[in-house]
């Protein structure tokens, strides 16, 4: 399996097995992907053509916070952060518990059941569309090791351990998948719990990705752990599973229902799409606070994704007329 990491100061690391080396004459994964699209070849082929050079200590680079989000757009406004929820077989019970107020099925449970019945269509047919949300643009992307800032008006800030797909749009509008990373789809679950229609507000928060981009197809079954550290102790820890064997939708169906919109197929744009989770510390009554460290780790993706929870200072929202 091939993994790519982005160095903050410029440079790309390629890891195969335990050996990690710099890709020759490569400043960014984004530029390598553009090159692959231009010549109609795979990302792996472009890396092979560039060749590998100096060996590096990827663990040390990660621990010293020198690794960035694996792929960034040079213009953050052209980097879309989106996602789908209620896609995992265990996700409905978590969400339903947040919104259930009567014996009737909640909207969450209804859309989950729709996914179970129609989220994995046979070849040639269109599956049911999932829940979808917009999370922001590249300005909200935090690198591994950086603090995830919760806005001053937030009622909560909690992790969501997910898998994210990275996609670059070619000049002809064709969608190209670069690979997958671990993601912390940081959200405000207290705001969401107030009313399901506040889901959009609860998702407009930063997110973190990486440190390694898995190039190629995902395994059908993925295991990992999500934990919160407070000082020297582990405040909360829980395993999670992902991959299509544990989901009510196929990745192909989720991709289709995002990129079916022409606005999401604009040349040069970079899309990061998060595929949902069934594991939340919030569901177990945990509330993160300043200084807590979120860690999301899976052997499928190599290095762990670690970020510190931090509260942002208040910002003025006063609007002036011109």
PDB file of C-alpha atoms in Angstrom:
ATOM      1  CA  UNK A   1       0.000   0.000   0.000  1.00  0.00           C
ATOM      2  CA  UNK A   2       1.189   3.494  -0.861  1.00  0.00           C
ATOM      3  CA  UNK A   3       0.921   6.431   1.538  1.00  0.00           C
ATOM      4  CA  UNK A   4       1.690  10.115   0.964  1.00  0.00           C
ATOM      5  CA  UNK A   5       2.347  12.847   3.514  1.00  0.00           C
ATOM      6  CA  UNK A   6       2.748  16.584   2.995  1.00  0.00           C
ATOM      7  CA  UNK A   7       5.565  18.478   4.728  1.00  0.00           C
ATOM      8  CA  UNK A   8       4.487  21.952   5.852  1.00  0.00           C
ATOM      9  CA  UNK A   9       7.581  23.684   4.484  1.00  0.00           C
ATOM     10  CA  UNK A  10       7.243  21.919   1.142  1.00  0.00           C
ATOM     11  CA  UNK A  11       8.005  18.373   0.107  1.00  0.00           C
ATOM     12  CA  UNK A  12       6.165  15.066  -0.190  1.00  0.00           C
ATOM     13  CA  UNK A  13       6.930  11.867   1.701  1.00  0.00           C
ATOM     14  CA  UNK A  14       6.055   8.507   0.148  1.00  0.00           C
ATOM     15  CA  UNK A  15       5.802   5.476   2.401  1.00  0.00           C
ATOM     16  CA  UNK A  16       5.596   1.866   1.290  1.00  0.00           C
ATOM     17  CA  UNK A  17       5.771  -0.588   4.158  1.00  0.00           C
ATOM     18  CA  UNK A  18       8.025   0.843   6.860  1.00  0.00           C
ATOM     19  CA  UNK A  19      10.287   2.836   4.531  1.00  0.00           C
ATOM     20  CA  UNK A  20       9.517   6.528   3.967  1.00  0.00           C
ATOM     21  CA  UNK A  21      11.336   8.629   1.393  1.00  0.00           C
ATOM     22  CA  UNK A  22      11.025  12.079  -0.131  1.00  0.00           C
ATOM     23  CA  UNK A  23       9.537  12.236  -3.621  1.00  0.00           C
ATOM     24  CA  UNK A  24      12.096  13.880  -5.884  1.00  0.00           C
ATOM     25  CA  UNK A  25      11.262  17.337  -7.257  1.00  0.00           C
ATOM     26  CA  UNK A  26       7.859  17.432  -5.566  1.00  0.00           C
ATOM     27  CA  UNK A  27       6.645  20.307  -3.422  1.00  0.00           C
ATOM     28  CA  UNK A  28       3.058  19.200  -2.829  1.00  0.00           C
ATOM     29  CA  UNK A  29       0.643  16.310  -3.274  1.00  0.00           C
ATOM     30  CA  UNK A  30      -1.744  18.742  -4.971  1.00  0.00           C
ATOM     31  CA  UNK A  31       0.809  19.462  -7.716  1.00  0.00           C
ATOM     32  CA  UNK A  32       1.538  15.754  -8.158  1.00  0.00           C
ATOM     33  CA  UNK A  33      -2.183  15.104  -8.560  1.00  0.00           C
ATOM     34  CA  UNK A  34      -2.485  17.865 -11.149  1.00  0.00           C
ATOM     35  CA  UNK A  35       0.413  16.314 -13.051  1.00  0.00           C
ATOM     36  CA  UNK A  36      -1.270  12.901 -12.978  1.00  0.00           C
ATOM     37  CA  UNK A  37      -4.515  14.324 -14.353  1.00  0.00           C
ATOM     38  CA  UNK A  38      -2.717  16.272 -17.068  1.00  0.00           C
ATOM     39  CA  UNK A  39      -0.930  13.162 -18.361  1.00  0.00           C
ATOM     40  CA  UNK A  40      -3.901  10.833 -17.741  1.00  0.00           C
ATOM     41  CA  UNK A  41      -1.937   8.512 -15.462  1.00  0.00           C
ATOM     42  CA  UNK A  42      -2.269   7.382 -11.861  1.00  0.00           C
ATOM     43  CA  UNK A  43      -0.812   9.237  -8.903  1.00  0.00           C
ATOM     44  CA  UNK A  44       1.372   6.204  -8.194  1.00  0.00           C
ATOM     45  CA  UNK A  45       2.753   6.381 -11.752  1.00  0.00           C
ATOM     46  CA  UNK A  46       3.693  10.041 -11.344  1.00  0.00           C
ATOM     47  CA  UNK A  47       5.532   9.277  -8.100  1.00  0.00           C
ATOM     48  CA  UNK A  48       7.391   6.429  -9.766  1.00  0.00           C
ATOM     49  CA  UNK A  49       8.387   8.760 -12.594  1.00  0.00           C
ATOM     50  CA  UNK A  50       9.680  11.374 -10.141  1.00  0.00           C
ATOM     51  CA  UNK A  51      11.528   8.741  -8.172  1.00  0.00           C
ATOM     52  CA  UNK A  52      12.249   8.522  -4.449  1.00  0.00           C
ATOM     53  CA  UNK A  53      15.182  10.162  -2.749  1.00  0.00           C
ATOM     54  CA  UNK A  54      16.318  10.732   0.823  1.00  0.00           C
ATOM     55  CA  UNK A  55      14.939   8.480   3.533  1.00  0.00           C
ATOM     56  CA  UNK A  56      13.134  10.324   6.348  1.00  0.00           C
ATOM     57  CA  UNK A  57      11.808   9.504   9.804  1.00  0.00           C
ATOM     58  CA  UNK A  58       8.063   9.930   9.299  1.00  0.00           C
ATOM     59  CA  UNK A  59       7.295   9.350  12.986  1.00  0.00           C
ATOM     60  CA  UNK A  60       9.685  12.127  13.986  1.00  0.00           C
ATOM     61  CA  UNK A  61       8.189  14.468  11.390  1.00  0.00           C
ATOM     62  CA  UNK A  62       4.769  13.790  12.857  1.00  0.00           C
ATOM     63  CA  UNK A  63       5.816  14.210  16.473  1.00  0.00           C
ATOM     64  CA  UNK A  64       7.511  17.529  15.678  1.00  0.00           C
ATOM     65  CA  UNK A  65       4.359  18.829  13.927  1.00  0.00           C
ATOM     66  CA  UNK A  66       6.057  19.163  10.553  1.00  0.00           C
ATOM     67  CA  UNK A  67       3.333  17.293   8.675  1.00  0.00           C
ATOM     68  CA  UNK A  68       0.411  19.146   7.122  1.00  0.00           C
ATOM     69  CA  UNK A  69      -2.993  18.021   5.933  1.00  0.00           C
ATOM     70  CA  UNK A  70      -1.937  15.593   3.148  1.00  0.00           C
ATOM     71  CA  UNK A  71      -3.556  17.662   0.398  1.00  0.00           C
ATOM     72  CA  UNK A  72      -4.393  21.368   0.330  1.00  0.00           C
ATOM     73  CA  UNK A  73      -5.570  23.690  -2.407  1.00  0.00           C
ATOM     74  CA  UNK A  74      -3.329  26.762  -2.775  1.00  0.00           C
ATOM     75  CA  UNK A  75      -6.518  28.854  -2.571  1.00  0.00           C
ATOM     76  CA  UNK A  76      -8.528  27.759   0.522  1.00  0.00           C
ATOM     77  CA  UNK A  77     -11.753  29.067  -1.057  1.00  0.00           C
ATOM     78  CA  UNK A  78     -11.478  26.302  -3.671  1.00  0.00           C
ATOM     79  CA  UNK A  79     -11.238  23.526  -1.090  1.00  0.00           C
ATOM     80  CA  UNK A  80     -14.667  22.196  -0.110  1.00  0.00           C
ATOM     81  CA  UNK A  81     -15.291  20.325   3.143  1.00  0.00           C
ATOM     82  CA  UNK A  82     -18.465  18.233   3.057  1.00  0.00           C
ATOM     83  CA  UNK A  83     -19.766  14.995   4.462  1.00  0.00           C
ATOM     84  CA  UNK A  84     -22.516  12.448   4.855  1.00  0.00           C
ATOM     85  CA  UNK A  85     -24.049  11.135   8.049  1.00  0.00           C
ATOM     86  CA  UNK A  86     -26.093   8.099   9.092  1.00  0.00           C
ATOM     87  CA  UNK A  87     -24.009   5.961   6.744  1.00  0.00           C
ATOM     88  CA  UNK A  88     -22.716   3.378   9.229  1.00  0.00           C
ATOM     89  CA  UNK A  89     -24.729   0.465  10.565  1.00  0.00           C
ATOM     90  CA  UNK A  90     -24.316   1.631  14.159  1.00  0.00           C
ATOM     91  CA  UNK A  91     -24.879   5.331  13.520  1.00  0.00           C
ATOM     92  CA  UNK A  92     -28.670   5.442  13.788  1.00  0.00           C
ATOM     93  CA  UNK A  93     -28.874   4.512  17.465  1.00  0.00           C
ATOM     94  CA  UNK A  94     -26.388   7.252  18.396  1.00  0.00           C
ATOM     95  CA  UNK A  95     -28.152   9.963  16.410  1.00  0.00           C
ATOM     96  CA  UNK A  96     -31.645   8.755  17.280  1.00  0.00           C
ATOM     97  CA  UNK A  97     -30.863   8.979  20.988  1.00  0.00           C
ATOM     98  CA  UNK A  98     -29.879  12.619  20.498  1.00  0.00           C
ATOM     99  CA  UNK A  99     -33.178  13.568  18.888  1.00  0.00           C
ATOM    100  CA  UNK A 100     -35.812  11.074  20.065  1.00  0.00           C
ATOM    101  CA  UNK A 101     -38.700  12.704  21.955  1.00  0.00           C
ATOM    102  CA  UNK A 102     -41.573  10.282  21.338  1.00  0.00           C
ATOM    103  CA  UNK A 103     -42.379   6.774  20.222  1.00  0.00           C
ATOM    104  CA  UNK A 104     -42.461   7.923  16.590  1.00  0.00           C
ATOM    105  CA  UNK A 105     -39.474   7.378  14.340  1.00  0.00           C
ATOM    106  CA  UNK A 106     -37.208  10.415  14.204  1.00  0.00           C
ATOM    107  CA  UNK A 107     -36.088  11.848  10.874  1.00  0.00           C
ATOM    108  CA  UNK A 108     -32.666  10.419  11.675  1.00  0.00           C
ATOM    109  CA  UNK A 109     -34.014   6.887  11.975  1.00  0.00           C
ATOM    110  CA  UNK A 110     -36.122   7.297   8.849  1.00  0.00           C
ATOM    111  CA  UNK A 111     -33.188   8.388   6.679  1.00  0.00           C
ATOM    112  CA  UNK A 112     -31.024   5.650   8.182  1.00  0.00           C
ATOM    113  CA  UNK A 113     -33.591   3.015   7.241  1.00  0.00           C
ATOM    114  CA  UNK A 114     -33.731   4.470   3.730  1.00  0.00           C
ATOM    115  CA  UNK A 115     -29.976   3.932   3.493  1.00  0.00           C
ATOM    116  CA  UNK A 116     -30.179   0.355   4.748  1.00  0.00           C
ATOM    117  CA  UNK A 117     -32.835  -0.419   2.127  1.00  0.00           C
ATOM    118  CA  UNK A 118     -31.356   1.502  -0.797  1.00  0.00           C
ATOM    119  CA  UNK A 119     -27.806   2.668  -0.065  1.00  0.00           C
ATOM    120  CA  UNK A 120     -26.107  -0.257  -1.812  1.00  0.00           C
ATOM    121  CA  UNK A 121     -27.767  -0.449  -5.244  1.00  0.00           C
ATOM    122  CA  UNK A 122     -26.958  -3.057  -7.843  1.00  0.00           C
ATOM    123  CA  UNK A 123     -24.597  -2.003 -10.637  1.00  0.00           C
ATOM    124  CA  UNK A 124     -26.228   0.419 -13.054  1.00  0.00           C
ATOM    125  CA  UNK A 125     -28.856   1.704 -10.635  1.00  0.00           C
ATOM    126  CA  UNK A 126     -28.869   4.836  -8.472  1.00  0.00           C
ATOM    127  CA  UNK A 127     -29.072   4.333  -4.744  1.00  0.00           C
ATOM    128  CA  UNK A 128     -30.961   6.451  -2.235  1.00  0.00           C
ATOM    129  CA  UNK A 129     -29.330   9.771  -1.409  1.00  0.00           C
ATOM    130  CA  UNK A 130     -27.819  10.153   2.067  1.00  0.00           C
ATOM    131  CA  UNK A 131     -27.921  12.925   4.624  1.00  0.00           C
ATOM    132  CA  UNK A 132     -25.431  15.569   3.440  1.00  0.00           C
ATOM    133  CA  UNK A 133     -23.762  18.543   5.117  1.00  0.00           C
ATOM    134  CA  UNK A 134     -21.416  21.406   4.278  1.00  0.00           C
ATOM    135  CA  UNK A 135     -18.592  21.987   6.737  1.00  0.00           C
ATOM    136  CA  UNK A 136     -16.769  24.948   5.230  1.00  0.00           C
ATOM    137  CA  UNK A 137     -13.720  25.519   3.053  1.00  0.00           C
ATOM    138  CA  UNK A 138      -9.965  25.113   3.313  1.00  0.00           C
ATOM    139  CA  UNK A 139      -9.718  27.898   5.902  1.00  0.00           C
ATOM    140  CA  UNK A 140     -11.095  25.410   8.425  1.00  0.00           C
ATOM    141  CA  UNK A 141      -8.534  22.667   7.791  1.00  0.00           C
ATOM    142  CA  UNK A 142      -6.247  21.969  10.746  1.00  0.00           C
ATOM    143  CA  UNK A 143      -2.994  20.077  10.282  1.00  0.00           C
ATOM    144  CA  UNK A 144      -2.174  17.047  12.431  1.00  0.00           C
ATOM    145  CA  UNK A 145      -0.813  18.254  15.755  1.00  0.00           C
ATOM    146  CA  UNK A 146      -2.479  21.669  15.535  1.00  0.00           C
ATOM    147  CA  UNK A 147      -5.196  22.905  17.859  1.00  0.00           C
ATOM    148  CA  UNK A 148      -8.794  22.529  16.747  1.00  0.00           C
ATOM    149  CA  UNK A 149     -10.427  25.835  17.624  1.00  0.00           C
ATOM    150  CA  UNK A 150     -13.971  25.767  18.933  1.00  0.00           C
ATOM    151  CA  UNK A 151     -15.698  29.143  18.366  1.00  0.00           C
ATOM    152  CA  UNK A 152     -16.557  31.233  21.423  1.00  0.00           C
ATOM    153  CA  UNK A 153     -20.301  30.829  20.795  1.00  0.00           C
ATOM    154  CA  UNK A 154     -20.146  27.014  20.622  1.00  0.00           C
ATOM    155  CA  UNK A 155     -22.096  24.962  23.147  1.00  0.00           C
ATOM    156  CA  UNK A 156     -19.859  21.921  22.726  1.00  0.00           C
ATOM    157  CA  UNK A 157     -16.906  20.620  20.743  1.00  0.00           C
ATOM    158  CA  UNK A 158     -16.539  16.929  20.137  1.00  0.00           C
ATOM    159  CA  UNK A 159     -14.601  14.566  17.908  1.00  0.00           C
ATOM    160  CA  UNK A 160     -16.028  12.379  15.145  1.00  0.00           C
ATOM    161  CA  UNK A 161     -13.578   9.711  13.915  1.00  0.00           C
ATOM    162  CA  UNK A 162     -14.153   9.294  10.197  1.00  0.00           C
ATOM    163  CA  UNK A 163     -12.600   8.425   6.867  1.00  0.00           C
ATOM    164  CA  UNK A 164     -12.339  11.224   4.312  1.00  0.00           C
ATOM    165  CA  UNK A 165     -11.902  10.998   0.569  1.00  0.00           C
ATOM    166  CA  UNK A 166      -9.865  13.620  -1.332  1.00  0.00           C
ATOM    167  CA  UNK A 167     -10.954  14.530  -4.880  1.00  0.00           C
ATOM    168  CA  UNK A 168      -9.523  16.871  -7.520  1.00  0.00           C
ATOM    169  CA  UNK A 169     -11.589  18.094 -10.469  1.00  0.00           C
ATOM    170  CA  UNK A 170      -9.923  17.975 -13.869  1.00  0.00           C
ATOM    171  CA  UNK A 171     -10.171  20.626 -16.568  1.00  0.00           C
ATOM    172  CA  UNK A 172     -12.916  18.601 -18.263  1.00  0.00           C
ATOM    173  CA  UNK A 173     -14.970  18.422 -15.062  1.00  0.00           C
ATOM    174  CA  UNK A 174     -14.066  14.791 -14.389  1.00  0.00           C
ATOM    175  CA  UNK A 175     -13.700  13.806 -10.745  1.00  0.00           C
ATOM    176  CA  UNK A 176     -10.435  12.143  -9.674  1.00  0.00           C
ATOM    177  CA  UNK A 177     -10.049  10.472  -6.283  1.00  0.00           C
ATOM    178  CA  UNK A 178      -6.559  10.968  -4.829  1.00  0.00           C
ATOM    179  CA  UNK A 179      -7.004   8.736  -1.801  1.00  0.00           C
ATOM    180  CA  UNK A 180      -8.318   8.528   1.755  1.00  0.00           C
ATOM    181  CA  UNK A 181      -7.246   9.773   5.186  1.00  0.00           C
ATOM    182  CA  UNK A 182      -8.315   9.638   8.787  1.00  0.00           C
ATOM    183  CA  UNK A 183     -10.471  12.624   9.729  1.00  0.00           C
ATOM    184  CA  UNK A 184     -11.643  14.340  12.884  1.00  0.00           C
ATOM    185  CA  UNK A 185     -14.980  15.795  11.809  1.00  0.00           C
ATOM    186  CA  UNK A 186     -15.155  18.090  14.853  1.00  0.00           C
ATOM    187  CA  UNK A 187     -18.773  19.134  15.605  1.00  0.00           C
ATOM    188  CA  UNK A 188     -21.026  20.840  18.155  1.00  0.00           C
ATOM    189  CA  UNK A 189     -23.368  18.072  19.303  1.00  0.00           C
ATOM    190  CA  UNK A 190     -25.183  20.138  21.941  1.00  0.00           C
ATOM    191  CA  UNK A 191     -26.263  22.623  19.288  1.00  0.00           C
ATOM    192  CA  UNK A 192     -27.375  19.766  17.033  1.00  0.00           C
ATOM    193  CA  UNK A 193     -29.341  18.133  19.839  1.00  0.00           C
ATOM    194  CA  UNK A 194     -31.397  21.286  20.411  1.00  0.00           C
ATOM    195  CA  UNK A 195     -33.102  20.825  17.065  1.00  0.00           C
ATOM    196  CA  UNK A 196     -32.276  18.636  14.064  1.00  0.00           C
ATOM    197  CA  UNK A 197     -32.514  21.719  11.843  1.00  0.00           C
ATOM    198  CA  UNK A 198     -29.457  23.063  13.684  1.00  0.00           C
ATOM    199  CA  UNK A 199     -27.334  20.312  12.129  1.00  0.00           C
ATOM    200  CA  UNK A 200     -26.024  22.817   9.562  1.00  0.00           C
ATOM    201  CA  UNK A 201     -24.857  25.161  12.333  1.00  0.00           C
ATOM    202  CA  UNK A 202     -23.272  22.335  14.320  1.00  0.00           C
ATOM    203  CA  UNK A 203     -21.092  21.281  11.375  1.00  0.00           C
ATOM    204  CA  UNK A 204     -19.542  24.690  10.625  1.00  0.00           C
ATOM    205  CA  UNK A 205     -16.427  23.931  12.613  1.00  0.00           C
ATOM    206  CA  UNK A 206     -12.766  23.128  11.829  1.00  0.00           C
ATOM    207  CA  UNK A 207     -11.678  19.618  10.874  1.00  0.00           C
ATOM    208  CA  UNK A 208      -8.357  17.767  10.803  1.00  0.00           C
ATOM    209  CA  UNK A 209      -7.063  15.189   8.324  1.00  0.00           C
ATOM    210  CA  UNK A 210      -4.112  12.854   7.954  1.00  0.00           C
ATOM    211  CA  UNK A 211      -1.256  12.623   8.578  1.00  0.00           C
ATOM    212  CA  UNK A 212      -1.092  10.009   5.781  1.00  0.00           C
ATOM    213  CA  UNK A 213      -3.062   9.739   2.541  1.00  0.00           C
ATOM    214  CA  UNK A 214      -3.804   6.157   1.513  1.00  0.00           C
ATOM    215  CA  UNK A 215      -3.548   5.984  -2.287  1.00  0.00           C
ATOM    216  CA  UNK A 216      -5.708   3.258  -3.828  1.00  0.00           C
ATOM    217  CA  UNK A 217      -8.764   1.321  -2.740  1.00  0.00           C
ATOM    218  CA  UNK A 218      -9.894   0.975   0.856  1.00  0.00           C
ATOM    219  CA  UNK A 219     -10.253  -2.373   2.600  1.00  0.00           C
ATOM    220  CA  UNK A 220     -13.892  -3.353   3.094  1.00  0.00           C
ATOM    221  CA  UNK A 221     -13.355  -3.630   6.859  1.00  0.00           C
ATOM    222  CA  UNK A 222     -11.417  -1.023   8.831  1.00  0.00           C
ATOM    223  CA  UNK A 223     -10.828  -0.925  12.577  1.00  0.00           C
ATOM    224  CA  UNK A 224      -9.518   1.885  14.720  1.00  0.00           C
ATOM    225  CA  UNK A 225      -9.629   3.616  18.089  1.00  0.00           C
ATOM    226  CA  UNK A 226     -10.773   7.060  19.119  1.00  0.00           C
ATOM    227  CA  UNK A 227      -9.616   8.453  22.437  1.00  0.00           C
ATOM    228  CA  UNK A 228      -9.474  11.670  24.463  1.00  0.00           C
ATOM    229  CA  UNK A 229      -6.492  12.363  26.693  1.00  0.00           C
ATOM    230  CA  UNK A 230      -6.707  14.791  29.589  1.00  0.00           C
ATOM    231  CA  UNK A 231      -3.295  15.425  30.999  1.00  0.00           C
ATOM    232  CA  UNK A 232      -1.616  12.106  31.725  1.00  0.00           C
ATOM    233  CA  UNK A 233      -4.839  10.078  31.737  1.00  0.00           C
ATOM    234  CA  UNK A 234      -7.138   8.661  29.078  1.00  0.00           C
ATOM    235  CA  UNK A 235     -10.504  10.312  29.673  1.00  0.00           C
ATOM    236  CA  UNK A 236     -12.391   8.202  27.128  1.00  0.00           C
ATOM    237  CA  UNK A 237     -11.576   5.537  24.554  1.00  0.00           C
ATOM    238  CA  UNK A 238     -13.615   3.463  22.159  1.00  0.00           C
ATOM    239  CA  UNK A 239     -13.047   1.356  19.090  1.00  0.00           C
ATOM    240  CA  UNK A 240     -14.681   2.142  15.779  1.00  0.00           C
ATOM    241  CA  UNK A 241     -15.204   0.296  12.519  1.00  0.00           C
ATOM    242  CA  UNK A 242     -15.668   1.588   8.997  1.00  0.00           C
ATOM    243  CA  UNK A 243     -15.404   0.383   5.412  1.00  0.00           C
ATOM    244  CA  UNK A 244     -18.283  -0.820   3.272  1.00  0.00           C
ATOM    245  CA  UNK A 245     -18.809  -4.014   5.288  1.00  0.00           C
ATOM    246  CA  UNK A 246     -19.867  -1.784   8.189  1.00  0.00           C
ATOM    247  CA  UNK A 247     -21.839   0.794   6.206  1.00  0.00           C
ATOM    248  CA  UNK A 248     -25.374   1.154   4.872  1.00  0.00           C
ATOM    249  CA  UNK A 249     -24.115   2.927   1.738  1.00  0.00           C
ATOM    250  CA  UNK A 250     -21.392   2.158  -0.754  1.00  0.00           C
ATOM    251  CA  UNK A 251     -18.666   4.744  -1.222  1.00  0.00           C
ATOM    252  CA  UNK A 252     -19.662   4.904  -4.879  1.00  0.00           C
ATOM    253  CA  UNK A 253     -23.210   5.866  -3.936  1.00  0.00           C
ATOM    254  CA  UNK A 254     -22.030   8.561  -1.516  1.00  0.00           C
ATOM    255  CA  UNK A 255     -19.646   9.965  -4.137  1.00  0.00           C
ATOM    256  CA  UNK A 256     -22.373   9.980  -6.775  1.00  0.00           C
ATOM    257  CA  UNK A 257     -24.777  11.990  -4.659  1.00  0.00           C
ATOM    258  CA  UNK A 258     -22.130  14.619  -3.941  1.00  0.00           C
ATOM    259  CA  UNK A 259     -20.681  15.029  -7.407  1.00  0.00           C
ATOM    260  CA  UNK A 260     -24.012  14.831  -9.238  1.00  0.00           C
ATOM    261  CA  UNK A 261     -24.205  18.592  -8.636  1.00  0.00           C
ATOM    262  CA  UNK A 262     -22.442  20.544 -11.388  1.00  0.00           C
ATOM    263  CA  UNK A 263     -21.257  23.172  -8.902  1.00  0.00           C
ATOM    264  CA  UNK A 264     -19.053  20.484  -7.343  1.00  0.00           C
ATOM    265  CA  UNK A 265     -17.357  19.627 -10.630  1.00  0.00           C
ATOM    266  CA  UNK A 266     -15.570  22.907 -11.289  1.00  0.00           C
ATOM    267  CA  UNK A 267     -12.044  22.527 -12.771  1.00  0.00           C
ATOM    268  CA  UNK A 268      -9.218  22.749 -10.247  1.00  0.00           C
ATOM    269  CA  UNK A 269     -11.395  22.514  -7.137  1.00  0.00           C
ATOM    270  CA  UNK A 270     -10.394  20.181  -4.319  1.00  0.00           C
ATOM    271  CA  UNK A 271     -13.072  18.318  -2.366  1.00  0.00           C
ATOM    272  CA  UNK A 272     -12.700  16.576   0.972  1.00  0.00           C
ATOM    273  CA  UNK A 273     -15.706  14.399   1.733  1.00  0.00           C
ATOM    274  CA  UNK A 274     -16.201  12.738   5.118  1.00  0.00           C
ATOM    275  CA  UNK A 275     -18.117   9.467   5.151  1.00  0.00           C
ATOM    276  CA  UNK A 276     -19.628   9.365   8.640  1.00  0.00           C
ATOM    277  CA  UNK A 277     -19.152   7.471  11.888  1.00  0.00           C
ATOM    278  CA  UNK A 278     -21.002   5.529  14.553  1.00  0.00           C
ATOM    279  CA  UNK A 279     -18.683   6.394  17.466  1.00  0.00           C
ATOM    280  CA  UNK A 280     -18.881   9.625  19.499  1.00  0.00           C
ATOM    281  CA  UNK A 281     -17.616  10.425  22.990  1.00  0.00           C
ATOM    282  CA  UNK A 282     -20.587  12.786  23.301  1.00  0.00           C
ATOM    283  CA  UNK A 283     -22.946   9.807  23.129  1.00  0.00           C
ATOM    284  CA  UNK A 284     -21.238   8.494  26.280  1.00  0.00           C
ATOM    285  CA  UNK A 285     -21.733  11.756  28.164  1.00  0.00           C
ATOM    286  CA  UNK A 286     -18.195  13.084  27.665  1.00  0.00           C
ATOM    287  CA  UNK A 287     -17.587  16.801  27.139  1.00  0.00           C
ATOM    288  CA  UNK A 288     -14.158  17.917  25.986  1.00  0.00           C
ATOM    289  CA  UNK A 289     -12.499  20.969  27.484  1.00  0.00           C
ATOM    290  CA  UNK A 290      -9.512  23.237  26.812  1.00  0.00           C
ATOM    291  CA  UNK A 291      -6.277  21.267  26.518  1.00  0.00           C
ATOM    292  CA  UNK A 292      -7.796  17.832  25.883  1.00  0.00           C
ATOM    293  CA  UNK A 293      -6.141  15.860  23.097  1.00  0.00           C
ATOM    294  CA  UNK A 294      -8.162  13.951  20.507  1.00  0.00           C
ATOM    295  CA  UNK A 295      -6.444  10.931  18.984  1.00  0.00           C
ATOM    296  CA  UNK A 296      -7.824   8.899  16.092  1.00  0.00           C
ATOM    297  CA  UNK A 297      -5.771   5.920  14.996  1.00  0.00           C
ATOM    298  CA  UNK A 298      -6.153   2.956  12.656  1.00  0.00           C
ATOM    299  CA  UNK A 299      -3.480   0.545  11.414  1.00  0.00           C
ATOM    300  CA  UNK A 300      -5.006   0.963   7.947  1.00  0.00           C
ATOM    301  CA  UNK A 301      -3.837   4.584   7.854  1.00  0.00           C
ATOM    302  CA  UNK A 302      -0.468   4.538   9.610  1.00  0.00           C
ATOM    303  CA  UNK A 303       0.340   7.489  11.866  1.00  0.00           C
ATOM    304  CA  UNK A 304      -2.321   8.638  14.358  1.00  0.00           C
ATOM    305  CA  UNK A 305      -4.232  11.890  13.940  1.00  0.00           C
ATOM    306  CA  UNK A 306      -3.789  13.972  17.104  1.00  0.00           C
ATOM    307  CA  UNK A 307      -5.178  17.452  17.790  1.00  0.00           C
ATOM    308  CA  UNK A 308      -5.651  19.546  20.905  1.00  0.00           C
ATOM    309  CA  UNK A 309      -9.019  21.060  21.788  1.00  0.00           C
ATOM    310  CA  UNK A 310      -8.870  24.828  22.189  1.00  0.00           C
ATOM    311  CA  UNK A 311     -11.432  27.588  22.588  1.00  0.00           C
ATOM    312  CA  UNK A 312     -11.156  30.515  20.191  1.00  0.00           C
ATOM    313  CA  UNK A 313     -11.376  34.121  21.345  1.00  0.00           C
ATOM    314  CA  UNK A 314     -14.618  35.973  20.550  1.00  0.00           C
ATOM    315  CA  UNK A 315     -14.721  37.729  17.180  1.00  0.00           C
ATOM    316  CA  UNK A 316     -16.745  40.744  16.189  1.00  0.00           C
ATOM    317  CA  UNK A 317     -19.652  39.998  13.852  1.00  0.00           C
ATOM    318  CA  UNK A 318     -20.606  43.629  13.344  1.00  0.00           C
ATOM    319  CA  UNK A 319     -21.510  44.377   9.738  1.00  0.00           C
ATOM    320  CA  UNK A 320     -20.708  47.796   8.310  1.00  0.00           C
ATOM    321  CA  UNK A 321     -22.410  49.374   5.319  1.00  0.00           C
ATOM    322  CA  UNK A 322     -20.318  50.642   2.411  1.00  0.00           C
TER     323      UNK A 322
END
